[in-house]
mmCIF file of C-alpha atoms in Angstrom:
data_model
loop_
_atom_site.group_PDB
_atom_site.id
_atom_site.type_symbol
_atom_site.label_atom_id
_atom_site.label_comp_id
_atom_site.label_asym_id
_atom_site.label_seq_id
_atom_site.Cartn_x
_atom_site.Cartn_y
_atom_site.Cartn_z
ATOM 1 C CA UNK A 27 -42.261 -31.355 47.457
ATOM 2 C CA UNK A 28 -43.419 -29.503 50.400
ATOM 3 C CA UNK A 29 -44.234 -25.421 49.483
ATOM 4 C CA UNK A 30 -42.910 -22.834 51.893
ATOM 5 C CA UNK A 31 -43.415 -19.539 50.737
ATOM 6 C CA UNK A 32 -44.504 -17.725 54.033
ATOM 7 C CA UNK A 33 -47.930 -18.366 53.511
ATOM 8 C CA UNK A 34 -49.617 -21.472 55.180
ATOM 9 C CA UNK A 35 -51.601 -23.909 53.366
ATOM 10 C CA UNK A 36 -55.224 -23.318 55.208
ATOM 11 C CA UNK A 37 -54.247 -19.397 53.953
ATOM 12 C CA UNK A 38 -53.320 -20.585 50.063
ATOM 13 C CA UNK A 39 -56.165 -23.199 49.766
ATOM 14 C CA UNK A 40 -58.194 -19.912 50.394
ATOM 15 C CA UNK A 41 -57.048 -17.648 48.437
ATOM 16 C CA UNK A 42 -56.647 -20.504 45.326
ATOM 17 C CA UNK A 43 -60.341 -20.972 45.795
ATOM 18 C CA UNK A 44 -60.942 -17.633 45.555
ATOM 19 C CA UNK A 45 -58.658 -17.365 42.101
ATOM 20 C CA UNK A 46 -60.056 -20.076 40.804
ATOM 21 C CA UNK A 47 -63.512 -17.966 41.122
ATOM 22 C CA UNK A 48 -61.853 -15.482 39.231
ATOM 23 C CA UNK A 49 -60.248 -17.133 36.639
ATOM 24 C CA UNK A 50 -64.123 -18.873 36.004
ATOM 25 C CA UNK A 51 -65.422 -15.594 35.847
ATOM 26 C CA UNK A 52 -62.881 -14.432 33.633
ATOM 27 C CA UNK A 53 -62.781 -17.401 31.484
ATOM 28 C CA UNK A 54 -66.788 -17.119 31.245
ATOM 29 C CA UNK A 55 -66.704 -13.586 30.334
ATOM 30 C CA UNK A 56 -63.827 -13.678 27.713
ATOM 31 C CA UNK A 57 -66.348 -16.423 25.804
ATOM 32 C CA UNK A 58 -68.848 -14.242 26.213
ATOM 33 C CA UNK A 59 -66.835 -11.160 24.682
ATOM 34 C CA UNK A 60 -65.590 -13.409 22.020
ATOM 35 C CA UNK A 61 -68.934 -14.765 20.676
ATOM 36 C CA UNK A 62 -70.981 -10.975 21.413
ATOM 37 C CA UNK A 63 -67.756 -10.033 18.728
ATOM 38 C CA UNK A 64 -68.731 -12.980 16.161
ATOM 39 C CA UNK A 65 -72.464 -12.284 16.275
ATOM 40 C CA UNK A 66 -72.932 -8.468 16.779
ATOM 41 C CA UNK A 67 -75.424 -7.152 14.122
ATOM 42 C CA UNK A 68 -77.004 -3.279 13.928
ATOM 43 C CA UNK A 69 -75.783 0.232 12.957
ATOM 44 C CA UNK A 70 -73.218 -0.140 15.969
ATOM 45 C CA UNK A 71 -71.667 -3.265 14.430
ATOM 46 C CA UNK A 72 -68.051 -1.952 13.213
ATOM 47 C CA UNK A 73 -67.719 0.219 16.344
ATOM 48 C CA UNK A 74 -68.838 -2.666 18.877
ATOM 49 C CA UNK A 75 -66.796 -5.481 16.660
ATOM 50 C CA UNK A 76 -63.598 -3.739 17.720
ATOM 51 C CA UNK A 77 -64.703 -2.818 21.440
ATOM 52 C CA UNK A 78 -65.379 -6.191 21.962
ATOM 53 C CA UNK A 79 -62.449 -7.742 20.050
ATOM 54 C CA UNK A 80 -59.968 -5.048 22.097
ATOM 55 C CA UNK A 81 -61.664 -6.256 25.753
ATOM 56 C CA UNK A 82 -61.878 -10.021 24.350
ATOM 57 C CA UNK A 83 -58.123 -10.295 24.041
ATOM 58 C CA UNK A 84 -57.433 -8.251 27.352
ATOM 59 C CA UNK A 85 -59.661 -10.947 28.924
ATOM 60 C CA UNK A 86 -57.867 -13.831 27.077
ATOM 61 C CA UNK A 87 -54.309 -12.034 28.100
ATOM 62 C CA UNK A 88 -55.529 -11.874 31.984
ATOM 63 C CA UNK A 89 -56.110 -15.694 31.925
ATOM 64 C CA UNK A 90 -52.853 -16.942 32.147
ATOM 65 C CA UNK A 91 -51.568 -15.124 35.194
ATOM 66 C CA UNK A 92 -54.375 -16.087 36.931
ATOM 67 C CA UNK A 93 -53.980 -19.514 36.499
ATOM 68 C CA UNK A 94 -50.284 -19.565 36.764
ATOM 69 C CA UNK A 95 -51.287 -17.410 40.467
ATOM 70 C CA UNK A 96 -53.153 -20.417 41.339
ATOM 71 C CA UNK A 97 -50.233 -22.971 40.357
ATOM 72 C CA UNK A 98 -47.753 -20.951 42.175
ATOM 73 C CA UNK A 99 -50.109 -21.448 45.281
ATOM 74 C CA UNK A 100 -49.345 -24.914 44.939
ATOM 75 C CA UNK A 101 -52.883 -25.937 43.433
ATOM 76 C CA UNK A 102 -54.674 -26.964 40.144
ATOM 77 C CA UNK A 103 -56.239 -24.461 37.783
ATOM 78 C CA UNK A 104 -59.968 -25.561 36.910
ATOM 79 C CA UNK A 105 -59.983 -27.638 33.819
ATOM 80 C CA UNK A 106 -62.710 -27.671 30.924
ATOM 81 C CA UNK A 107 -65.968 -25.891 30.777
ATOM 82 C CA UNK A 108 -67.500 -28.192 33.814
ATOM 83 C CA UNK A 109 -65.286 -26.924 36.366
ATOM 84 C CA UNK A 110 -65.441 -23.157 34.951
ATOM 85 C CA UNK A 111 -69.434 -23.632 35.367
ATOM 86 C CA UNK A 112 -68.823 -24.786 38.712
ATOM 87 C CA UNK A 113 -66.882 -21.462 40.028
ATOM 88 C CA UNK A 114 -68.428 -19.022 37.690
ATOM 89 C CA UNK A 115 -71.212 -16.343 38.380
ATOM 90 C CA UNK A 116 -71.662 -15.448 35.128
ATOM 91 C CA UNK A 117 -74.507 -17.089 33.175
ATOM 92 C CA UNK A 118 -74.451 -17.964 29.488
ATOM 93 C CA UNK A 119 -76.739 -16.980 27.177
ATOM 94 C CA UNK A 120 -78.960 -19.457 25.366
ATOM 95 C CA UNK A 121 -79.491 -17.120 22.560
ATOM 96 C CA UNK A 122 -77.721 -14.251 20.566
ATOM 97 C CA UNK A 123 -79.009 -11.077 21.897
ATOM 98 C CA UNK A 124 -79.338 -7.783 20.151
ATOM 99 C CA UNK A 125 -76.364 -5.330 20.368
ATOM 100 C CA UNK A 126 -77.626 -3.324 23.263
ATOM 101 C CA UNK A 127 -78.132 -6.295 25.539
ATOM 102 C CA UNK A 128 -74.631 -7.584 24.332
ATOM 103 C CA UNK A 129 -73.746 -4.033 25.768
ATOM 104 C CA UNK A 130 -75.493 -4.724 29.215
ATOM 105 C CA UNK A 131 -74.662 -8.261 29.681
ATOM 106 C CA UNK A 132 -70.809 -7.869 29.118
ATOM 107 C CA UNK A 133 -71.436 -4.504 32.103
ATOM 108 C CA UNK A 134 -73.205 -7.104 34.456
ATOM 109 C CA UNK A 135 -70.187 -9.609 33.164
ATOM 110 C CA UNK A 136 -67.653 -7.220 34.109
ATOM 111 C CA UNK A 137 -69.305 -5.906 37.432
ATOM 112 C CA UNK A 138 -69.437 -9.773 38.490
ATOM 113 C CA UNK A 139 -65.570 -9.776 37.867
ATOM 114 C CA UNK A 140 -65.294 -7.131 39.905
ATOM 115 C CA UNK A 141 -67.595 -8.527 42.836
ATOM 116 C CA UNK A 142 -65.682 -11.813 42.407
ATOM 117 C CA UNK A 143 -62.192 -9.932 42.424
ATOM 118 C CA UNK A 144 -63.593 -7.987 45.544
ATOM 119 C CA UNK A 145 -63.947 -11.051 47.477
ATOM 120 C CA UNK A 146 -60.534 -12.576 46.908
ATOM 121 C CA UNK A 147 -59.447 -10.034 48.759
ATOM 122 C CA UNK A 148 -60.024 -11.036 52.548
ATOM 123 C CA UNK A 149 -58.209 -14.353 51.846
ATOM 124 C CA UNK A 150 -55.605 -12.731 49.680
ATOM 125 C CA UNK A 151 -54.841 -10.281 52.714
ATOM 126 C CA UNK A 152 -55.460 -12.983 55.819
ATOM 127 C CA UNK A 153 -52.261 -14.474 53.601
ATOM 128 C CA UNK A 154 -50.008 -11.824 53.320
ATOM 129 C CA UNK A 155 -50.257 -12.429 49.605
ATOM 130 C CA UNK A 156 -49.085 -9.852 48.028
ATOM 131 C CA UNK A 157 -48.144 -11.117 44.771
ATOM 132 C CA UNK A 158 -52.064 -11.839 44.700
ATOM 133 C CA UNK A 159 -53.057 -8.602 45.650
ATOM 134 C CA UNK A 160 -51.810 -7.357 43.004
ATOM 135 C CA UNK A 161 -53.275 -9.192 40.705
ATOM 136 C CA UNK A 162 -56.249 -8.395 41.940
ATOM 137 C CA UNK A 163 -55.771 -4.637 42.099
ATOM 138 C CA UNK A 164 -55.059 -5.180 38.312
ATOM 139 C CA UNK A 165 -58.171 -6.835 37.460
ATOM 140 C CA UNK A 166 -60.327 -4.197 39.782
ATOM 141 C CA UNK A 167 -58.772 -1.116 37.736
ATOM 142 C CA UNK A 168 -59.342 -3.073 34.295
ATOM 143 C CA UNK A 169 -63.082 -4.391 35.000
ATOM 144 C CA UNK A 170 -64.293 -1.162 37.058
ATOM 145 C CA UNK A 171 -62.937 0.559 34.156
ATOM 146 C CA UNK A 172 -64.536 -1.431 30.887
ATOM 147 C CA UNK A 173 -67.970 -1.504 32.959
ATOM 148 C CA UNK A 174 -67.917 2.382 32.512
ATOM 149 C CA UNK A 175 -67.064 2.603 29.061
ATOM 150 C CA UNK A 176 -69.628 -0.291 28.433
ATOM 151 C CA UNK A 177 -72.083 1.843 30.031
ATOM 152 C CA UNK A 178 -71.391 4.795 28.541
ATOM 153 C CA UNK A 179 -72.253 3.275 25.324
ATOM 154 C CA UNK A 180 -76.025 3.086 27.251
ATOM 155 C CA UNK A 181 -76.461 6.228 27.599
ATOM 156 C CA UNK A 182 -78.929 8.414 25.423
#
């Protein structure tokens, strides 16, 4: 069936590429979170096993509406790790890294959100979208605001 929710289809296919940027990004950084949690070792451990297992989850509960953004846009959410690689800036790492560079990769993961979040913007308002604004106003507040705490936890 044909969509017509005020926003033309050049204008969604836009803004659902730009989601589905965000949603890899988020994806890739919620793994991230998840395994930093598993494998975190040091005299930080019990501290940064909760930090990480309180951001982890926010990441994992952000997923869904950005997905579900993307289907109400009339378009497919990226499916399997493939496709996530495809959109994502965030790298993986090939190795467990000590606690303080778990604590400067997840501020470079989070900043790369934000970038990424930052971007979805143009199309988002070239659309009218507000419903996607939103979102993305969300995300900005919740990223810009764990990348502080995260580097906080730098500080000597």
């Amino acid at each position: 069936m044909k969509i017509n929710i005020g926003i033309p289809e050049e204008e969604r296919s836009a803004i659902s590429e730009s989601l589905k940027k965000l949603l890899a990004d988020t994806y890739t950084l919620y793994q991230k979170t998840h395994s930093y949690h598993w494998n975190v070792t040091g005299p930080m451990f019990q501290t940064l096993h909760i930090l990480f297992m309180t951001q982890y989850t926010e990441l994992w509960n952000a997923i869904d509406p950005i997905a579900e953004r993307i289907r109400s846009l009339g378009y497919y959410a990226p499916m399997g790790g493939w496709e996530f690689a495809k959109y994502s800036s965030i790298t993986e790492d090939k190795e467990v890294p000590k606690a303080k560079e778990m604590i400067k990769h997840l501020v470079e993961g989070n900043e790369a959100v934000i970038r990424t979040a930052r971007a979805a913007y143009e199309p988002a308002e070239k659309g009218n979208d507000q419903a996607t604004l939103d979102l993305l106003t969300q995300r900005l507040d919740i990223h810009e605001k764990t990348a502080w705490m995260l580097r906080s936890l730098l500080e000597e």
